[in-house]
Structures are given as C-alpha cells and as structure tokens.
Amino acid sequence: MTIPVWLDCDPGHDDATAILLAGHTPGLRLLGVSTIGGNQTLAKVTKNALDVLDAIGLSHIDVVAGQPRPLMRSPMLCPEIHGDSGLDGPAGGRLLPRSGRQPRPGKAVNVMFEAIAAAHAELAKEHEARAAGGECGGGTGEAECPRVRLVCTGALTNAALLLALYPEAAQWVELVLMGGAMGVGNTGPVMEFNIQTDPEAANMVFESGVPLTMVPLEVTHTVLATPGVLADIGGAGSSTSDSSITSGKGTCNGTSPQGTTDPAAPAAAPSSSSPDPASAAAAATAATATASLRGAASTAALAAAGGGAAAVAAALAATASSPFRHAIQELLLFFADTYKRVFKFDDPPLHDPVAVAYVIAPQLFECRRMRVDVETCSPLSAGQTVCDMWGQSPLPANANVALSVDVPAFWQLLLQAVARADAVSPLNRGHERL
Ligand code: BDR
Ligand code: CA
C-alpha cells in the first residue's frame, strides 16, 4: 500500500531534507507541500519550498502558502540557524537556484483539506475492496481504513486551523510532528522552536483527538550529520552513489525505483574497460578526501582544522559525485556552522526528516503513549510540551511520543532518497559524474 503524505513545513535546512525524504521514498506519495512562517518569513519559506522541489526533480508537486503568523502571537523567525534566506549556503546567500514556479493560489488550509479528503476517499475505496476480498481484519490484520499522514515540521498553525475548520479531517489523518521536548528546549529553556512559535495552535492540535506522534528534540538531537554522513552523501565511490539508481528511470512516490541501494544487494560487476587517466585520478582524489572525512572527529573539528565552513565546503566538493550531492553537503555544512555557533554542537542535528522517517518505518522508533499538555499561559515557558512520562496525569493519553530512533537505519533511508533525487536533479544537467 502507498501512504499518502501531506507535508507542512518552513524550509529551513532540515525541512528541505524532509521534503527530499518524503518525495523520494517509494511507498510514500507526497500529495503536496504547505508552508508556514517560522524559520523565515512565509514569503521566503514558500519560495524555498519551490526551490527545493525543483532541485530534487519534483517540480510537479504543488506548494501552497499557509499562515504568515501564529494565531495569537508575534512571529518568531530563526535567521541565526537558517540564514537570511532561510536556506543559506556556506558561501553566503541562498543555496539553491530560484524556481520559476509560483505557489498554488488559495488558502493552504482549504487546499490541504481537499487533497487529504481525496486521498482518504481513495484509501477507503481500496480498503473496501480488500475487505470485500476478505483481506482486511483477517489475514492482514488491517481492520481500520489506513489514514493519510499529515507531517508537520514547523509551527502547528496550519494544522490547528485545518482541524478546527474541518473536524472531520481528524478521522482521516494521522499527524506526525517534529517538535516539542520532554525536557530541555532549544529556543527557550524548556521550549522547542516549532511549538514555542505558536503554543495556542499546538494546544489545539494536541486537544483535537487526532492520532498524533510527536518526535521531540531528545530524539532529533541524536541524529547528527557527522563527517562520515557528509562523505556518504557525497557518494563518490559509495554504495549510495547515483550509479546504483538508473538515471531518468528511477521513480518515486509509490512505485519501486529502478535499482535501490539495498546494502544486501550484490555489488555491480566491475567494468571491463579501463578508466581514462583523468577519471582515475579524480576517483583517487575522491577516495582520499572521503577517507579523510570519515576519519574526522566532527564537522566542527573539520572547520577548525580547515579554515572554516567555506574551506570545508571546497574540500567536500572532492567527495561529491555530482553537483546535487554537493549542494546537500553544503546545506548540512551551513547547518553545522550555525549549530556550532548557537548551540555549541560539534555536529548538527537533523530534526525534520526524522518525522518523515516515522511514517516510512515506525518500527525504527521506540515510542510511549502519554499525556502531553502545551503550556500557553506562563510568561516563562509558553510553548513547553509538558510530557507525562510516568502516567501521573488524570487526563487520558493524547500522544505517541518518540523516545529514540535507530540512527544508522535513519541515515540509510535518507541516503537512499538522496540517491534517487540525485538521479533526477536538474542541478546535475551537463555535469560529468565522478
Ligand atoms: C525545529 O525548528 C526549526 O528551526 C527546524 O526546522 C525544526 O523544525 C527544531 O526545533
Ligand atoms: Ca522546520
């Protein structure tokens, strides 16, 4: 079964990789992308969403602009982490080429509802057909109609309005959000940015009765883009290089790609023709650069030894088998730099795609059902997600909270999506691959 997914986001470096993972994972069908003011202004994050979709070869997927500001509060932006454009690169300024596309007209909440309603109707039809064929509830154990997934990786304003205006959507949707913290926050002592941006909206969502999974900071802070990960993303000579995906034939959004990167698959037979000296030299340089990346202690150590993020970006270029892969490395390098400056992280955490990974492979997560209340009143801690870890609240559990994730398995999912995007990215046009 293909899982229909709507992604509501504020790109944003980690949101960009969430779009990539949602758009390039077989078994998911990305219905559309809505935006929410957050990491940058609504206008900027909406343009960024279009840029990202174009760069990953998914320019057929629509973007619709959502709410520019929280329900009751002033906007909170995050240029210190995502730069002035919201998606800056290490050389300064916007990382990706500007899309020529425009967002879809209309209010996001209405467009989201229509897409979700249509996808739910399809799921219901398939479910009925399976039930008529005797498949449901018996052999497959699938008694209930599957739900559309709404993944939120920004403030919950759009989601809150959707569930308020269209309460029936709570019956059709399972919501997975990146946000909140069980303990220490990031943009406040106990507040995480997405929830702190619009606590009232978050409160509405947690109170709505929609089945929801919260992927908090405690989990995303374990998913670090280390130099080894950057080397893997570069892909020169690795098992996830684009050579394992048939360019132009690799498909996404539901059908099986031509040539996935199953680590268990047998290695391709070596070519019988000997490589020309120039490409042999480039391959040797890539292998040396990749080995030195893998040997580095952290991205912070690399930057300290190599003269800053721009110098490291240049070094990474040698390990990238294509311009697209290098762009993803640069995206993470910018994030590494800001996370080091603001939060003293030696490697940057990649928050938002972890919520998408939950949709793809929930078995990679350890979770616990609990009561989560959102603090909306305190001047000290508005936006705190108060997580009843020990079941002491008299109120019923309203959330499934992720406690941990299998980090290497997460990176495998992301690397496979990078390889699929690399095979179709227009950033690679006219470039020889390493
Ligand atoms: C969240 O805040 C944003 O800056 C990131 O995109 C992520 O969604 C992490 O707190
Ligand atoms: Ca985000």
CSV table of C-alpha atoms and ligand atoms in Angstrom, one decimal:
chain,number,residue,atom,x,y,z
A,1,MET,CA,0.0,0.0,0.0
A,2,THR,CA,1.2,3.5,-0.8
A,3,ILE,CA,0.9,6.0,2.0
A,4,PRO,CA,-0.4,9.4,1.0
A,5,VAL,CA,1.5,12.2,2.8
A,6,TRP,CA,0.9,15.9,3.1
A,7,LEU,CA,4.0,17.9,4.3
A,8,ASP,CA,3.5,21.2,6.2
A,9,CYS,CA,6.9,22.9,6.7
A,10,ASP,CA,9.0,26.0,7.0
A,11,PRO,CA,12.1,25.4,4.8
A,12,GLY,CA,14.6,25.6,6.5
A,13,HIS,CA,17.6,23.3,6.1
A,14,ASP,CA,16.2,20.3,7.8
A,15,ASP,CA,12.8,20.9,6.3
A,16,ALA,CA,14.5,20.7,2.9
A,17,THR,CA,15.7,17.2,3.7
A,18,ALA,CA,12.3,16.3,5.0
A,19,ILE,CA,10.8,17.3,1.6
A,20,LEU,CA,13.5,15.2,-0.1
A,21,LEU,CA,12.8,12.1,2.1
A,22,ALA,CA,9.0,12.4,1.7
A,23,GLY,CA,9.3,13.0,-2.1
A,24,HIS,CA,11.8,10.3,-2.9
A,25,THR,CA,10.8,7.3,-0.8
A,26,PRO,CA,9.0,4.5,-2.6
A,27,GLY,CA,5.9,3.7,-0.7
A,28,LEU,CA,5.1,7.3,0.1
A,29,ARG,CA,3.1,9.6,-2.2
A,30,LEU,CA,3.7,13.2,-1.5
A,31,LEU,CA,0.4,14.9,-2.1
A,32,GLY,CA,1.6,18.5,-1.7
A,33,VAL,CA,3.6,20.9,0.4
A,34,SER,CA,2.2,23.7,2.5
A,35,THR,CA,4.3,26.4,4.2
A,36,ILE,CA,4.1,28.2,7.5
A,37,GLY,CA,6.1,31.3,8.6
A,38,GLY,CA,8.8,30.1,11.0
A,39,ASN,CA,12.4,29.6,10.2
A,40,GLN,CA,11.9,32.6,7.9
A,41,THR,CA,9.0,34.7,6.7
A,42,LEU,CA,6.2,33.0,4.9
A,43,ALA,CA,7.3,34.5,1.6
A,44,LYS,CA,10.8,33.2,1.9
A,45,VAL,CA,10.0,29.7,3.1
A,46,THR,CA,7.4,29.4,0.4
A,47,LYS,CA,10.0,30.2,-2.3
A,48,ASN,CA,12.4,27.9,-0.6
A,49,ALA,CA,9.9,25.0,-0.8
A,50,LEU,CA,9.5,25.6,-4.5
A,51,ASP,CA,13.3,25.8,-5.0
A,52,VAL,CA,13.8,22.5,-3.1
A,53,LEU,CA,11.1,20.6,-5.0
A,54,ASP,CA,12.6,21.8,-8.3
A,55,ALA,CA,16.2,20.9,-7.2
A,56,ILE,CA,15.1,17.4,-6.3
A,57,GLY,CA,13.3,16.9,-9.7
A,58,LEU,CA,9.8,17.1,-8.3
A,59,SER,CA,8.5,20.3,-9.9
A,60,HIS,CA,5.2,18.6,-10.5
A,61,ILE,CA,4.4,18.8,-6.8
A,62,ASP,CA,2.5,21.9,-5.7
A,63,VAL,CA,3.3,24.3,-2.9
A,64,VAL,CA,0.6,26.4,-1.2
A,65,ALA,CA,1.4,29.2,1.3
A,66,GLY,CA,-0.1,28.8,4.7
A,67,GLN,CA,-0.3,31.2,7.6
A,68,PRO,CA,2.2,34.0,7.8
A,69,ARG,CA,2.0,34.3,11.6
A,70,PRO,CA,0.9,32.4,14.7
A,71,LEU,CA,-2.7,32.5,15.9
A,72,MET,CA,-2.2,34.9,18.7
A,73,ARG,CA,1.4,35.9,18.9
A,74,SER,CA,4.1,37.8,17.0
A,75,PRO,CA,6.1,35.8,14.5
A,76,MET,CA,9.4,34.2,15.7
A,77,LEU,CA,12.0,33.8,13.0
A,78,CYS,CA,15.2,31.9,13.1
A,79,PRO,CA,17.8,33.6,10.9
A,80,GLU,CA,20.6,32.7,13.3
A,81,ILE,CA,20.2,29.0,12.3
A,82,HIS,CA,18.8,29.1,8.7
A,83,GLY,CA,20.3,32.4,7.5
A,84,ASP,CA,18.6,35.4,5.8
A,85,SER,CA,17.0,33.4,3.0
A,86,GLY,CA,16.0,30.6,5.4
A,87,LEU,CA,18.1,28.3,3.2
A,88,ASP,CA,21.5,29.8,3.0
A,89,GLY,CA,24.7,28.1,1.9
A,90,PRO,CA,28.2,28.3,3.4
A,91,ALA,CA,29.3,30.8,0.8
A,92,GLY,CA,26.7,33.2,2.0
A,93,GLY,CA,23.2,33.8,0.4
A,94,ARG,CA,20.7,31.4,-0.9
A,95,LEU,CA,22.0,27.9,-1.7
A,96,LEU,CA,19.6,26.7,-4.4
A,97,PRO,CA,18.7,28.2,-7.8
A,98,ARG,CA,15.4,30.1,-7.8
A,99,SER,CA,12.4,28.2,-9.1
A,100,GLY,CA,10.4,29.8,-11.8
A,101,ARG,CA,7.2,28.4,-10.3
A,102,GLN,CA,4.6,30.2,-8.2
A,103,PRO,CA,2.8,28.7,-5.2
A,104,ARG,CA,-0.7,27.4,-5.9
A,105,PRO,CA,-3.3,30.1,-5.2
A,106,GLY,CA,-5.8,29.7,-2.4
A,107,LYS,CA,-5.6,29.2,1.4
A,108,ALA,CA,-3.4,26.3,2.5
A,109,VAL,CA,-6.0,25.0,4.9
A,110,ASN,CA,-8.5,24.5,2.1
A,111,VAL,CA,-6.0,23.0,-0.4
A,112,MET,CA,-4.8,20.7,2.3
A,113,PHE,CA,-8.3,19.6,3.1
A,114,GLU,CA,-9.2,18.9,-0.5
A,115,ALA,CA,-6.1,16.9,-1.1
A,116,ILE,CA,-6.5,15.0,2.2
A,117,ALA,CA,-10.2,14.3,1.5
A,118,ALA,CA,-9.4,13.0,-2.0
A,119,ALA,CA,-6.6,10.8,-0.7
A,120,HIS,CA,-8.7,9.5,2.1
A,121,ALA,CA,-11.5,8.6,-0.3
A,122,GLU,CA,-9.0,6.6,-2.4
A,123,LEU,CA,-7.7,4.8,0.7
A,124,ALA,CA,-11.3,4.0,1.8
A,125,LYS,CA,-12.1,2.6,-1.6
A,126,GLU,CA,-9.0,0.4,-1.6
A,127,HIS,CA,-9.8,-0.7,1.9
A,128,GLU,CA,-13.3,-1.7,1.0
A,129,ALA,CA,-12.1,-3.7,-2.0
A,130,ARG,CA,-9.6,-5.5,0.3
A,131,ALA,CA,-12.4,-6.1,2.8
A,132,ALA,CA,-14.7,-7.5,0.1
A,133,GLY,CA,-11.9,-9.8,-1.0
A,134,GLY,CA,-11.6,-11.0,2.6
A,135,GLU,CA,-8.2,-9.4,3.2
A,136,CYS,CA,-9.0,-7.0,6.0
A,137,GLY,CA,-9.2,-7.9,9.6
A,138,GLY,CA,-8.4,-11.5,8.8
A,139,GLY,CA,-5.1,-12.4,7.1
A,140,THR,CA,-3.7,-8.9,7.1
A,141,GLY,CA,-4.9,-7.7,10.4
A,142,GLU,CA,-5.9,-4.4,8.9
A,143,ALA,CA,-9.3,-3.8,10.4
A,144,GLU,CA,-9.4,0.0,10.1
A,145,CYS,CA,-9.0,2.1,7.0
A,146,PRO,CA,-5.5,3.4,6.8
A,147,ARG,CA,-5.1,7.1,7.3
A,148,VAL,CA,-3.5,9.9,5.3
A,149,ARG,CA,-0.3,11.2,7.1
A,150,LEU,CA,0.0,14.9,7.8
A,151,VAL,CA,3.6,15.6,8.7
A,152,CYS,CA,4.3,19.0,10.3
A,153,THR,CA,7.8,20.2,10.6
A,154,GLY,CA,7.1,23.8,11.5
A,155,ALA,CA,4.6,25.6,13.8
A,156,LEU,CA,1.2,24.0,14.1
A,157,THR,CA,-0.9,26.9,12.9
A,158,ASN,CA,-2.0,25.4,9.6
A,159,ALA,CA,-2.7,22.1,11.2
A,160,ALA,CA,-4.8,23.7,14.0
A,161,LEU,CA,-6.9,25.7,11.5
A,162,LEU,CA,-7.4,22.6,9.4
A,163,LEU,CA,-8.7,20.6,12.4
A,164,ALA,CA,-10.8,23.5,13.6
A,165,LEU,CA,-12.4,24.3,10.2
A,166,TYR,CA,-12.7,20.6,9.1
A,167,PRO,CA,-13.1,18.5,12.2
A,168,GLU,CA,-13.9,15.5,10.0
A,169,ALA,CA,-10.2,15.5,8.9
A,170,ALA,CA,-9.3,14.2,12.4
A,171,GLN,CA,-11.0,10.9,11.3
A,172,TRP,CA,-8.9,10.7,8.2
A,173,VAL,CA,-5.5,11.9,9.2
A,174,GLU,CA,-2.7,10.6,11.4
A,175,LEU,CA,-0.4,13.6,12.3
A,176,VAL,CA,3.3,13.2,12.8
A,177,LEU,CA,5.1,16.3,14.0
A,178,MET,CA,8.7,17.3,14.7
A,179,GLY,CA,8.5,19.5,17.7
A,180,GLY,CA,8.4,19.7,21.5
A,181,ALA,CA,10.8,18.4,24.1
A,182,MET,CA,10.4,16.2,27.1
A,183,GLY,CA,13.0,18.2,29.0
A,184,VAL,CA,15.4,20.9,27.7
A,185,GLY,CA,14.3,23.0,24.8
A,186,ASN,CA,16.3,24.9,22.1
A,187,THR,CA,14.8,28.4,21.6
A,188,GLY,CA,13.8,28.5,25.3
A,189,PRO,CA,15.0,26.7,28.4
A,190,VAL,CA,12.2,24.1,28.1
A,191,MET,CA,10.7,25.2,24.7
A,192,GLU,CA,11.3,23.8,21.3
A,193,PHE,CA,11.0,26.3,18.4
A,194,ASN,CA,8.1,24.9,16.4
A,195,ILE,CA,5.8,24.6,19.5
A,196,GLN,CA,7.1,27.9,21.0
A,197,THR,CA,6.3,29.7,17.8
A,198,ASP,CA,2.6,29.0,18.2
A,199,PRO,CA,1.7,27.4,21.5
A,200,GLU,CA,-2.0,28.0,21.1
A,201,ALA,CA,-2.1,26.2,17.8
A,202,ALA,CA,-0.1,23.3,19.3
A,203,ASN,CA,-2.6,23.2,22.1
A,204,MET,CA,-5.5,22.9,19.7
A,205,VAL,CA,-3.8,20.1,17.8
A,206,PHE,CA,-2.9,18.1,21.0
A,207,GLU,CA,-6.5,18.6,22.2
A,208,SER,CA,-8.2,17.8,18.9
A,209,GLY,CA,-8.3,14.0,19.3
A,210,VAL,CA,-6.3,13.4,16.1
A,211,PRO,CA,-4.0,10.4,16.4
A,212,LEU,CA,-0.6,12.0,16.7
A,213,THR,CA,3.1,11.2,17.1
A,214,MET,CA,5.5,13.7,18.5
A,215,VAL,CA,9.1,13.5,17.5
A,216,PRO,CA,10.8,15.7,20.1
A,217,LEU,CA,14.3,17.2,20.4
A,218,GLU,CA,15.5,14.4,22.6
A,219,VAL,CA,15.2,12.1,19.5
A,220,THR,CA,16.3,14.5,16.8
A,221,HIS,CA,19.4,15.6,18.8
A,222,THR,CA,20.7,12.0,18.3
A,223,VAL,CA,20.5,12.3,14.5
A,224,LEU,CA,23.8,14.1,13.8
A,225,ALA,CA,25.2,14.9,10.3
A,226,THR,CA,28.7,13.8,11.1
A,227,PRO,CA,31.6,14.0,8.6
A,228,GLY,CA,31.0,10.3,7.8
A,229,VAL,CA,27.4,11.1,6.9
A,230,LEU,CA,28.7,14.0,4.7
A,231,ALA,CA,31.0,11.6,3.0
A,232,ASP,CA,28.2,9.2,2.3
A,233,ILE,CA,26.0,12.0,0.9
A,234,GLY,CA,28.9,12.9,-1.4
A,235,GLY,CA,28.5,9.4,-2.7
A,236,ALA,CA,31.8,9.2,-4.6
A,237,GLY,CA,32.5,5.5,-4.7
A,238,SER,CA,30.0,4.6,-2.1
A,239,SER,CA,27.1,2.1,-2.3
A,240,THR,CA,24.6,5.0,-2.5
A,241,SER,CA,26.2,6.8,-5.4
A,242,ASP,CA,23.9,7.5,-8.3
A,243,SER,CA,25.4,4.6,-10.3
A,244,SER,CA,23.0,2.4,-8.3
A,245,ILE,CA,20.0,4.3,-9.5
A,246,THR,CA,19.1,4.3,-13.1
A,247,SER,CA,19.0,7.9,-14.1
A,248,GLY,CA,15.8,9.0,-15.6
A,249,LYS,CA,14.1,5.7,-14.8
A,250,GLY,CA,14.3,6.0,-11.0
A,251,THR,CA,10.8,6.6,-9.8
A,252,CYS,CA,9.4,7.9,-6.6
A,253,ASN,CA,6.2,8.4,-4.8
A,254,GLY,CA,4.9,5.0,-4.6
A,255,THR,CA,6.5,2.8,-7.3
A,256,SER,CA,9.6,0.9,-6.8
A,257,PRO,CA,12.8,2.7,-8.1
A,258,GLN,CA,15.0,1.1,-10.7
A,259,GLY,CA,17.9,-0.1,-8.6
A,260,THR,CA,17.5,0.7,-4.9
A,261,THR,CA,20.5,0.7,-2.7
A,262,ASP,CA,19.9,-2.4,-0.7
A,263,PRO,CA,23.1,-2.9,1.2
A,264,ALA,CA,22.5,-6.6,0.9
A,265,ALA,CA,22.4,-6.5,-2.9
A,266,PRO,CA,25.4,-8.0,-4.7
A,267,ALA,CA,28.0,-5.4,-5.9
A,268,ALA,CA,27.9,-4.5,-9.5
A,269,ALA,CA,30.4,-6.3,-11.7
A,270,PRO,CA,33.5,-4.1,-12.5
A,271,SER,CA,33.5,-2.7,-15.9
A,272,SER,CA,35.9,-4.5,-18.3
A,273,SER,CA,37.1,-1.3,-20.0
A,274,SER,CA,39.9,0.5,-18.1
A,275,PRO,CA,39.1,4.1,-17.0
A,276,ASP,CA,40.8,7.0,-18.6
A,277,PRO,CA,43.7,8.6,-16.6
A,278,ALA,CA,41.8,11.8,-15.7
A,279,SER,CA,38.8,10.0,-14.2
A,280,ALA,CA,41.1,7.5,-12.5
A,281,ALA,CA,42.9,10.5,-10.9
A,282,ALA,CA,39.6,12.1,-9.9
A,283,ALA,CA,38.4,8.8,-8.4
A,284,ALA,CA,41.7,8.6,-6.4
A,285,THR,CA,41.3,12.2,-5.1
A,286,ALA,CA,37.7,11.4,-4.1
A,287,ALA,CA,38.7,8.3,-2.3
A,288,THR,CA,41.4,10.1,-0.3
A,289,ALA,CA,39.1,13.0,0.5
A,290,THR,CA,36.3,10.6,1.5
A,291,ALA,CA,38.7,8.7,3.8
A,292,SER,CA,39.9,11.8,5.5
A,293,LEU,CA,36.3,12.9,6.0
A,294,ARG,CA,35.5,9.6,7.6
A,295,GLY,CA,38.5,10.0,9.9
A,296,ALA,CA,37.4,13.4,11.1
A,297,ALA,CA,36.1,13.7,14.7
A,298,SER,CA,33.3,16.1,13.9
A,299,THR,CA,32.2,18.8,11.4
A,300,ALA,CA,33.4,21.4,14.0
A,301,ALA,CA,36.8,19.8,14.1
A,302,LEU,CA,37.0,19.8,10.3
A,303,ALA,CA,36.0,23.5,10.1
A,304,ALA,CA,38.6,24.4,12.9
A,305,ALA,CA,41.3,22.5,11.0
A,306,GLY,CA,40.3,23.5,7.6
A,307,GLY,CA,39.8,27.3,7.8
A,308,GLY,CA,36.0,27.5,8.3
A,309,ALA,CA,32.9,26.3,6.6
A,310,ALA,CA,33.7,27.7,3.1
A,311,ALA,CA,37.1,25.9,3.1
A,312,VAL,CA,35.4,22.7,4.3
A,313,ALA,CA,32.8,23.1,1.5
A,314,ALA,CA,35.6,23.2,-1.0
A,315,ALA,CA,37.2,20.0,0.5
A,316,LEU,CA,33.8,18.3,0.4
A,317,ALA,CA,33.4,19.0,-3.3
A,318,ALA,CA,36.1,16.4,-3.9
A,319,THR,CA,34.0,13.8,-2.3
A,320,ALA,CA,30.8,14.7,-4.1
A,321,SER,CA,30.0,12.7,-7.2
A,322,SER,CA,27.6,15.3,-8.5
A,323,PRO,CA,26.6,19.0,-8.1
A,324,PHE,CA,23.3,17.9,-6.4
A,325,ARG,CA,25.1,15.8,-3.8
A,326,HIS,CA,27.5,18.7,-3.2
A,327,ALA,CA,24.5,21.0,-2.7
A,328,ILE,CA,23.1,18.7,0.0
A,329,GLN,CA,26.6,18.6,1.7
A,330,GLU,CA,26.7,22.4,1.7
A,331,LEU,CA,23.2,22.6,3.1
A,332,LEU,CA,24.3,20.4,6.0
A,333,LEU,CA,27.6,22.3,6.4
A,334,PHE,CA,25.7,25.6,6.8
A,335,PHE,CA,23.6,24.0,9.5
A,336,ALA,CA,26.8,22.6,11.1
A,337,ASP,CA,28.3,26.1,11.3
A,338,THR,CA,25.2,27.7,12.8
A,339,TYR,CA,24.6,24.9,15.2
A,340,LYS,CA,28.2,25.1,16.4
A,341,ARG,CA,27.9,28.9,16.9
A,342,VAL,CA,24.5,29.0,18.5
A,343,PHE,CA,24.2,25.7,20.4
A,344,LYS,CA,27.9,24.5,20.6
A,345,PHE,CA,27.0,21.3,18.8
A,346,ASP,CA,30.1,19.6,17.2
A,347,ASP,CA,27.8,18.1,14.5
A,348,PRO,CA,24.4,19.4,13.5
A,349,PRO,CA,21.2,17.6,14.4
A,350,LEU,CA,18.8,17.0,11.5
A,351,HIS,CA,15.3,17.4,13.0
A,352,ASP,CA,12.6,17.4,10.4
A,353,PRO,CA,13.2,14.3,8.2
A,354,VAL,CA,13.1,12.2,11.4
A,355,ALA,CA,9.3,12.8,11.5
A,356,VAL,CA,9.1,11.6,7.8
A,357,ALA,CA,11.1,8.6,8.8
A,358,TYR,CA,8.5,7.7,11.4
A,359,VAL,CA,5.9,7.5,8.6
A,360,ILE,CA,8.2,5.3,6.5
A,361,ALA,CA,9.4,3.0,9.2
A,362,PRO,CA,7.8,3.4,12.6
A,363,GLN,CA,9.5,0.2,13.7
A,364,LEU,CA,12.8,2.1,13.9
A,365,PHE,CA,11.4,4.1,16.8
A,366,GLU,CA,10.8,3.4,20.4
A,367,CYS,CA,7.7,5.3,21.5
A,368,ARG,CA,5.5,5.7,24.5
A,369,ARG,CA,1.8,6.8,24.7
A,370,MET,CA,1.4,9.6,27.2
A,371,ARG,CA,-0.4,12.8,28.1
A,372,VAL,CA,1.2,15.9,26.6
A,373,ASP,CA,-0.1,19.3,27.5
A,374,VAL,CA,1.1,22.5,25.9
A,375,GLU,CA,1.9,25.4,28.3
A,376,THR,CA,0.2,28.5,26.9
A,377,CYS,CA,0.0,30.8,29.9
A,378,SER,CA,3.3,31.1,31.6
A,379,PRO,CA,5.5,34.0,30.6
A,380,LEU,CA,8.4,31.8,31.5
A,381,SER,CA,7.6,28.7,29.5
A,382,ALA,CA,4.8,29.2,27.0
A,383,GLY,CA,5.3,26.5,24.3
A,384,GLN,CA,6.7,23.9,26.7
A,385,THR,CA,5.3,20.4,25.9
A,386,VAL,CA,4.6,19.0,29.4
A,387,CYS,CA,5.1,15.3,28.9
A,388,ASP,CA,3.6,12.9,31.5
A,389,MET,CA,6.3,10.3,31.2
A,390,TRP,CA,5.2,8.5,34.4
A,391,GLY,CA,1.5,8.3,33.7
A,392,GLN,CA,0.6,10.6,36.7
A,393,SER,CA,-1.9,12.8,34.9
A,394,PRO,CA,-5.6,12.1,35.5
A,395,LEU,CA,-6.1,13.1,31.8
A,396,PRO,CA,-6.1,10.4,29.1
A,397,ALA,CA,-3.0,9.9,26.9
A,398,ASN,CA,-3.3,12.1,23.8
A,399,ALA,CA,0.1,11.5,22.1
A,400,ASN,CA,2.5,8.8,21.0
A,401,VAL,CA,5.9,10.3,21.9
A,402,ALA,CA,9.1,9.0,20.2
A,403,LEU,CA,11.8,8.2,22.7
A,404,SER,CA,14.6,7.0,20.4
A,405,VAL,CA,15.3,6.1,16.8
A,406,ASP,CA,17.7,3.7,15.1
A,407,VAL,CA,20.1,6.4,13.8
A,408,PRO,CA,22.1,4.3,11.2
A,409,ALA,CA,18.8,3.0,9.8
A,410,PHE,CA,17.5,6.6,9.5
A,411,TRP,CA,20.6,7.6,7.6
A,412,GLN,CA,20.2,4.6,5.2
A,413,LEU,CA,16.7,5.9,4.4
A,414,LEU,CA,17.9,9.4,3.8
A,415,LEU,CA,20.9,8.3,1.7
A,416,GLN,CA,18.6,6.2,-0.5
A,417,ALA,CA,16.4,9.2,-1.0
A,418,VAL,CA,19.4,11.4,-1.8
A,419,ALA,CA,20.5,8.8,-4.5
A,420,ARG,CA,17.0,8.8,-6.0
A,421,ALA,CA,16.9,12.6,-6.1
A,422,ASP,CA,20.4,12.7,-7.5
A,423,ALA,CA,19.3,10.6,-10.5
A,424,VAL,CA,16.7,13.2,-11.5
A,425,SER,CA,18.0,16.5,-10.2
A,426,PRO,CA,18.3,19.3,-12.7
A,427,LEU,CA,21.3,20.6,-10.8
A,428,ASN,CA,23.3,17.8,-12.4
A,429,ARG,CA,22.5,18.7,-16.0
A,430,GLY,CA,25.6,19.0,-18.1
A,431,HIS,CA,27.9,17.7,-15.4
A,432,GLU,CA,30.0,14.6,-15.6
A,433,ARG,CA,29.5,12.4,-12.5
A,434,LEU,CA,32.6,11.2,-10.6
B,1,BDR,C1,12.8,22.9,14.5
B,1,BDR,O1,13.0,24.3,14.4
B,1,BDR,C2,13.4,24.6,13.1
B,1,BDR,O2,14.4,25.6,13.2
B,1,BDR,C3,13.8,23.4,12.4
B,1,BDR,O3,13.4,23.5,11.1
B,1,BDR,C4,13.0,22.3,13.1
B,1,BDR,O4,11.7,22.1,12.6
B,1,BDR,C5,13.8,22.3,15.5
B,1,BDR,O5,13.5,22.9,16.8
B,2,CA,CA,11.2,23.1,10.4
